[in-house]
Short mmCIF file of C-alpha atoms and ligand atoms in Angstrom, two decimals:
data_model
loop_
_atom_site.label_atom_id
_atom_site.label_comp_id
_atom_site.label_asym_id
_atom_site.label_seq_id
_atom_site.Cartn_x
_atom_site.Cartn_y
_atom_site.Cartn_z
CA MET A 1 8.87 8.14 -20.54
CA ASN A 2 5.48 7.01 -19.22
CA ILE A 3 5.72 3.33 -18.27
CA CYS A 4 2.00 2.87 -17.86
CA SER A 5 -0.06 -0.17 -17.09
CA ASP A 6 -1.25 -2.40 -19.87
CA ARG A 7 -4.88 -1.36 -19.38
CA LEU A 8 -3.98 2.34 -19.63
CA ASN A 9 -2.08 1.63 -22.86
CA GLN A 10 -5.11 -0.21 -24.26
CA VAL A 11 -7.36 2.74 -23.39
CA ILE A 12 -4.94 5.17 -25.03
CA LYS A 13 -5.07 3.14 -28.25
CA THR A 14 -8.89 3.00 -28.05
CA VAL A 15 -9.15 6.77 -27.55
CA GLU A 16 -6.76 7.47 -30.42
CA SER A 17 -9.05 5.49 -32.71
CA ALA A 18 -12.13 7.28 -31.32
CA GLY A 19 -10.37 10.59 -31.96
CA ASN A 20 -9.83 9.64 -35.61
CA THR A 21 -13.55 8.90 -35.90
CA ALA A 22 -14.50 12.20 -34.24
CA MET A 23 -12.26 14.12 -36.66
CA LYS A 24 -14.15 12.62 -39.62
CA PHE A 25 -17.25 14.48 -38.37
CA PHE A 26 -15.43 17.67 -37.30
CA CYS A 27 -16.29 20.67 -39.52
CA SER A 28 -18.51 18.41 -41.68
CA PRO A 29 -21.37 20.40 -43.21
CA GLU A 30 -23.54 17.24 -43.04
CA LEU A 31 -23.04 16.79 -39.27
CA LYS A 32 -26.40 15.69 -37.81
CA LYS A 33 -27.22 17.43 -34.52
CA SER A 34 -30.14 17.84 -32.17
CA PHE A 35 -30.96 19.38 -28.81
CA LYS A 36 -31.20 17.13 -25.69
CA SER A 37 -32.49 20.14 -23.80
CA LYS A 38 -32.79 23.90 -24.38
CA CYS A 39 -29.02 24.41 -24.52
CA ASP A 40 -27.61 20.87 -24.59
CA LEU A 41 -26.55 19.74 -28.06
CA VAL A 42 -25.82 16.18 -29.18
CA THR A 43 -24.45 15.15 -32.56
CA GLU A 44 -23.90 11.93 -34.47
CA ALA A 45 -20.23 12.35 -33.50
CA ASP A 46 -21.13 12.13 -29.78
CA THR A 47 -23.28 9.04 -30.27
CA THR A 48 -20.96 7.29 -32.78
CA VAL A 49 -17.87 7.84 -30.60
CA GLU A 50 -19.69 6.76 -27.43
CA LYS A 51 -20.94 3.54 -29.10
CA MET A 52 -17.36 2.77 -30.19
CA LEU A 53 -16.07 3.34 -26.66
CA LEU A 54 -18.83 1.26 -25.00
CA GLU A 55 -17.87 -1.67 -27.26
CA SER A 56 -14.09 -1.46 -26.98
CA LEU A 57 -13.73 -0.61 -23.28
CA LYS A 58 -15.65 -3.79 -22.35
CA THR A 59 -12.65 -5.77 -23.67
CA VAL A 60 -10.31 -3.81 -21.38
CA ASP A 61 -12.47 -4.25 -18.26
CA ASN A 62 -16.00 -5.66 -18.49
CA ILE A 63 -17.63 -3.33 -15.95
CA GLY A 64 -20.57 -0.90 -16.13
CA PHE A 65 -20.76 2.53 -17.78
CA LEU A 66 -21.63 6.05 -16.66
CA SER A 67 -21.66 7.79 -20.06
CA GLU A 68 -23.20 11.04 -21.23
CA GLU A 69 -25.34 9.88 -24.16
CA PHE A 70 -26.42 6.28 -23.37
CA ASN A 71 -25.91 5.75 -19.60
CA PRO A 72 -26.29 9.16 -17.90
CA GLU A 73 -28.13 7.92 -14.81
CA THR A 74 -25.68 5.27 -13.57
CA GLY A 75 -24.48 6.04 -10.06
CA LEU A 76 -21.02 5.40 -8.65
CA ALA A 77 -21.89 2.46 -6.40
CA LYS A 78 -19.93 -0.07 -8.48
CA PRO A 79 -16.85 -0.09 -10.74
CA CYS A 80 -17.57 1.60 -14.08
CA TRP A 81 -16.13 3.51 -17.01
CA ILE A 82 -17.04 7.24 -16.88
CA ILE A 83 -17.19 8.54 -20.46
CA ASP A 84 -17.66 11.87 -22.19
CA PRO A 85 -17.41 11.00 -25.91
CA ILE A 86 -17.18 14.62 -27.03
CA ASP A 87 -16.64 17.27 -24.37
CA GLY A 88 -17.20 20.66 -25.97
CA THR A 89 -20.03 19.71 -28.27
CA THR A 90 -21.03 23.34 -28.82
CA ASN A 91 -17.46 24.02 -30.04
CA PHE A 92 -17.60 20.85 -32.16
CA VAL A 93 -20.84 21.95 -33.88
CA ALA A 94 -19.38 25.40 -34.50
CA GLY A 95 -16.28 23.79 -36.02
CA ILE A 96 -13.94 25.28 -33.43
CA ALA A 97 -11.42 23.71 -31.05
CA PRO A 98 -11.08 22.58 -28.37
CA PHE A 99 -13.09 19.44 -27.91
CA ALA A 100 -11.97 16.38 -25.93
CA ILE A 101 -12.68 12.68 -25.44
CA SER A 102 -12.65 11.75 -21.75
CA ILE A 103 -12.42 8.27 -20.17
CA ALA A 104 -12.10 7.57 -16.43
CA HIS A 105 -11.84 4.08 -14.87
CA PHE A 106 -13.71 4.06 -11.51
CA ASP A 107 -12.70 1.08 -9.35
CA GLY A 108 -15.72 1.32 -7.03
CA GLY A 109 -14.00 3.71 -4.65
CA LYS A 110 -11.98 6.15 -6.73
CA VAL A 111 -10.92 6.98 -10.28
CA ASP A 112 -7.71 4.92 -10.59
CA PHE A 113 -6.72 5.75 -14.15
CA ALA A 114 -7.84 8.21 -16.79
CA VAL A 115 -7.26 9.36 -20.37
CA CYS A 116 -8.27 12.67 -22.01
CA PHE A 117 -7.54 13.21 -25.70
CA LEU A 118 -7.70 16.50 -27.64
CA PRO A 119 -7.73 15.29 -31.28
CA VAL A 120 -7.33 18.71 -32.97
CA THR A 121 -4.01 19.38 -31.23
CA ASN A 122 -3.13 15.66 -30.82
CA GLU A 123 -2.68 16.04 -27.04
CA MET A 124 -3.05 12.72 -25.18
CA PHE A 125 -3.28 13.23 -21.41
CA SER A 126 -3.19 10.25 -19.05
CA ALA A 127 -2.78 9.49 -15.37
CA GLU A 128 -2.71 6.55 -12.95
CA ALA A 129 -3.47 7.03 -9.25
CA GLY A 130 -0.21 7.35 -7.35
CA LYS A 131 1.96 7.14 -10.47
CA GLY A 132 1.78 10.61 -12.05
CA ALA A 133 0.29 12.33 -15.09
CA TRP A 134 1.56 12.53 -18.66
CA LEU A 135 1.05 14.45 -21.90
CA ASN A 136 2.05 12.42 -24.97
CA GLY A 137 4.21 10.22 -22.72
CA GLU A 138 6.06 13.07 -20.97
CA LYS A 139 5.47 13.78 -17.25
CA ILE A 140 3.46 16.95 -16.55
CA HIS A 141 3.09 19.21 -13.52
CA VAL A 142 0.87 22.15 -12.56
CA ASN A 143 2.57 25.55 -12.80
CA ALA A 144 4.02 27.47 -9.86
CA ASP A 145 2.21 30.80 -10.38
CA SER A 146 1.74 32.29 -6.90
CA SER A 147 0.27 35.76 -7.43
CA ALA A 148 -3.20 36.34 -8.88
CA ILE A 149 -2.07 39.14 -11.21
CA ASN A 150 0.31 36.72 -12.97
CA CYS A 151 -2.29 33.93 -13.31
CA VAL A 152 -4.35 32.79 -16.26
CA GLY A 153 -7.46 31.02 -15.01
CA ALA A 154 -10.36 29.22 -16.70
CA THR A 155 -14.01 28.66 -16.04
CA GLY A 156 -17.34 27.84 -17.67
CA PHE A 157 -20.98 28.63 -17.05
CA ALA A 158 -22.74 25.27 -16.91
CA ASP A 159 -24.79 26.51 -13.97
CA ILE A 160 -26.20 29.44 -15.95
CA THR A 161 -26.77 27.35 -19.10
CA GLN A 162 -28.85 24.90 -17.09
CA HIS A 163 -30.60 27.10 -14.54
CA GLY A 164 -30.36 30.68 -15.83
CA GLY A 165 -29.66 33.48 -13.36
CA THR A 166 -26.19 34.88 -12.68
CA GLY A 167 -24.60 31.67 -11.33
CA THR A 168 -20.86 32.19 -10.88
CA LEU A 169 -20.73 35.39 -12.96
CA PRO A 170 -19.94 37.42 -9.80
CA VAL A 171 -16.84 35.22 -9.34
CA PHE A 172 -15.86 35.73 -12.99
CA CYS A 173 -16.19 39.54 -12.67
CA ASN A 174 -13.88 39.58 -9.65
CA MET A 175 -11.44 37.14 -11.24
CA VAL A 176 -11.17 39.20 -14.45
CA GLN A 177 -10.18 42.23 -12.36
CA LYS A 178 -7.68 40.36 -10.15
CA THR A 179 -5.89 37.99 -12.54
CA ARG A 180 -3.77 38.41 -15.70
CA ALA A 181 -6.56 36.81 -17.75
CA MET A 182 -9.53 34.49 -17.59
CA ARG A 183 -10.47 32.02 -20.36
CA ARG A 184 -13.74 30.24 -21.17
CA LEU A 185 -12.73 27.54 -23.68
CA GLY A 186 -16.09 25.69 -23.78
CA SER A 187 -14.57 22.33 -22.77
CA ALA A 188 -14.27 21.59 -19.06
CA VAL A 189 -12.11 18.55 -19.86
CA THR A 190 -9.66 20.82 -21.69
CA ASP A 191 -9.75 23.36 -18.83
CA LEU A 192 -8.77 20.59 -16.41
CA VAL A 193 -5.94 19.04 -18.43
CA TYR A 194 -4.58 22.48 -19.31
CA THR A 195 -4.46 23.21 -15.58
CA ALA A 196 -2.63 19.89 -15.07
CA CYS A 197 0.09 20.77 -17.60
CA GLY A 198 0.46 24.36 -16.34
CA LYS A 199 -1.19 26.36 -19.12
CA PHE A 200 -3.76 27.55 -16.56
CA ALA A 201 -3.03 28.15 -12.87
CA PHE A 202 -6.58 27.17 -11.94
CA PHE A 203 -10.06 26.22 -13.13
CA TYR A 204 -13.42 26.33 -11.39
CA GLU A 205 -17.00 25.70 -12.55
CA ALA A 206 -20.45 24.91 -11.16
CA GLY A 207 -23.05 22.71 -12.81
CA LEU A 208 -20.83 20.14 -14.52
CA SER A 209 -21.66 16.44 -14.90
CA PRO A 210 -19.55 13.51 -13.64
CA TRP A 211 -18.28 12.72 -17.18
CA ASP A 212 -17.00 16.32 -17.57
CA VAL A 213 -14.69 16.11 -14.53
CA ALA A 214 -13.97 12.46 -13.56
CA ALA A 215 -10.89 11.93 -15.74
CA GLY A 216 -9.49 15.47 -15.77
CA SER A 217 -9.63 15.72 -11.98
CA LEU A 218 -7.34 12.67 -11.55
CA ILE A 219 -4.92 14.11 -14.13
CA VAL A 220 -4.76 17.41 -12.19
CA LYS A 221 -4.19 15.64 -8.86
CA GLU A 222 -1.49 13.38 -10.31
CA ALA A 223 0.17 16.49 -11.77
CA GLY A 224 0.50 17.97 -8.26
CA GLY A 225 -2.70 20.03 -8.24
CA ILE A 226 -5.47 20.34 -5.66
CA VAL A 227 -9.03 19.34 -6.63
CA THR A 228 -12.03 19.95 -4.36
CA ASP A 229 -15.65 21.04 -4.53
CA PHE A 230 -16.42 24.71 -3.79
CA SER A 231 -16.61 23.99 -0.04
CA GLY A 232 -13.19 22.31 0.02
CA GLY A 233 -14.55 18.77 0.13
CA ASN A 234 -14.18 15.76 -2.19
CA ASP A 235 -17.68 15.81 -3.72
CA TYR A 236 -16.54 17.25 -7.08
CA ILE A 237 -17.52 14.35 -9.36
CA LEU A 238 -21.20 14.11 -8.39
CA GLY A 239 -21.53 17.34 -6.39
CA LYS A 240 -21.79 19.88 -9.26
CA THR A 241 -18.96 22.20 -8.15
CA ILE A 242 -15.21 21.89 -8.80
CA ILE A 243 -12.00 23.83 -8.13
CA ALA A 244 -8.79 22.53 -9.74
CA SER A 245 -5.70 24.57 -8.94
CA ASN A 246 -1.96 24.62 -8.42
CA PRO A 247 -1.25 24.53 -4.64
CA GLN A 248 -0.12 28.17 -4.49
CA MET A 249 -3.37 29.65 -5.83
CA TYR A 250 -5.93 27.26 -4.33
CA ASP A 251 -6.81 29.35 -1.25
CA PHE A 252 -7.17 32.50 -3.39
CA VAL A 253 -9.62 30.75 -5.76
CA ARG A 254 -11.64 29.20 -2.96
CA ASN A 255 -11.87 32.50 -1.05
CA GLU A 256 -12.82 34.48 -4.18
CA ILE A 257 -15.65 32.04 -4.91
CA GLU A 258 -16.92 32.25 -1.33
CA ILE A 259 -16.74 36.07 -1.12
CA SER A 260 -18.14 36.73 -4.63
CA LEU A 261 -21.12 34.41 -4.20
CA LYS A 262 -21.91 36.06 -0.85
CA GLN A 263 -21.74 39.49 -2.54
CA ARG A 264 -24.23 38.30 -5.21
CA LEU A 265 -23.25 41.19 -7.49
CA PHE A 266 -26.35 42.26 -9.42
CA ILE A 267 -25.19 41.96 -13.00
C1 IPD B 301 -19.73 20.97 -21.80
C2 IPD B 301 -18.36 21.61 -21.70
C3 IPD B 301 -18.50 23.06 -21.22
C4 IPD B 301 -19.25 23.13 -19.91
C5 IPD B 301 -20.62 22.53 -20.13
C6 IPD B 301 -20.46 21.06 -20.50
P1 IPD B 301 -20.35 18.91 -23.32
O1 IPD B 301 -19.56 19.59 -22.09
O2 IPD B 301 -17.56 20.90 -20.80
O3 IPD B 301 -17.22 23.63 -21.01
O4 IPD B 301 -19.35 24.46 -19.47
O5 IPD B 301 -21.39 22.61 -18.97
O6 IPD B 301 -21.75 20.46 -20.68
O7 IPD B 301 -21.81 19.07 -22.97
O8 IPD B 301 -19.97 19.66 -24.52
O9 IPD B 301 -19.88 17.50 -23.29
CA1 CA B 302 -20.20 15.65 -23.95
#
C-alpha cells in the first residue's frame, strides 16, 4: 500500500476532483474550443480545470505555477507547481481516450513529487522522489523486455506539429520495423505513465513542453526506468527531447534515435 506524504495525498484528492470536472466536459457536444496556434487546441475544459488546480494547489503549497494555459512562460528558477490540466486535448475534443491531468511539485532543484490521473480509465499514478511510484496505491515497475522485437514502444510528433518537416519520423520508421509495435496515443503524459507501469517498454518524443513531461518523468524514474534527453543528459523538462525507457532497452532507443536522425530518411 502506498504510504505517501500528506501533501501527495492532498494533491491526489485535488486531482480526483479535477478529473470529475473534466469528465463533465468530455464528449459534450457543447464543448467550447479554440486554437492557440495552428495545431494547438484549447477548450473550456483545459481552462476550467487549470483554474481549479491553481486555486486548490495554493492551499497545499503556496508557491508559483508553470502551467500550460495561464502561466506558460514561468521558468524553473524557483519552487513551483508544473501543471498540464488536460494532456491530450486533441483526443479530448475528438471524444477519445486517453487524456490525463498532470501535476508536478518542483522544489527549486528537482521534481520531488508528482501525480498523473487518467479519468476515463480511473488510473491514478503518483510518485515521491526516493520513495517509489504507484498506480491506484499499488507499487509499479517498468517491464523487463530486453529484445526490440518483443517491445511495444510509444512516441508522438510534437516536433512536426510545431515546426513541420519530418522531425523524428525517420526514428519511427526504423522503430516500426524493429519492434513488436509502436503506439502514438496522443497524450505524452499517458505514454510516460504507461512506460512506468510496464505497458510500454519505452517512450521518446521531441518538441514537448515542461508540463507534458515533468510529472511523468519522475513516475518513470521512481518505477525503475531511465529518463534522459536525446543526448543522454538531464535536460528533458526544458530541453524539448525525452527518452523514457526500461533499463534493458535504453541503449537501443538512444542509438536508434541517433542513427535514424543522422540518416535523415527522405520520407
Ligand atoms: C499534447 C500531447 C501529445 C503531444 C503534443 C502535446 P496537449 O499535449 O501530449 O501527445 O504529442 O505535443 O502538446 O497539448 O494535449 O496538452
Ligand atoms: Ca495540455
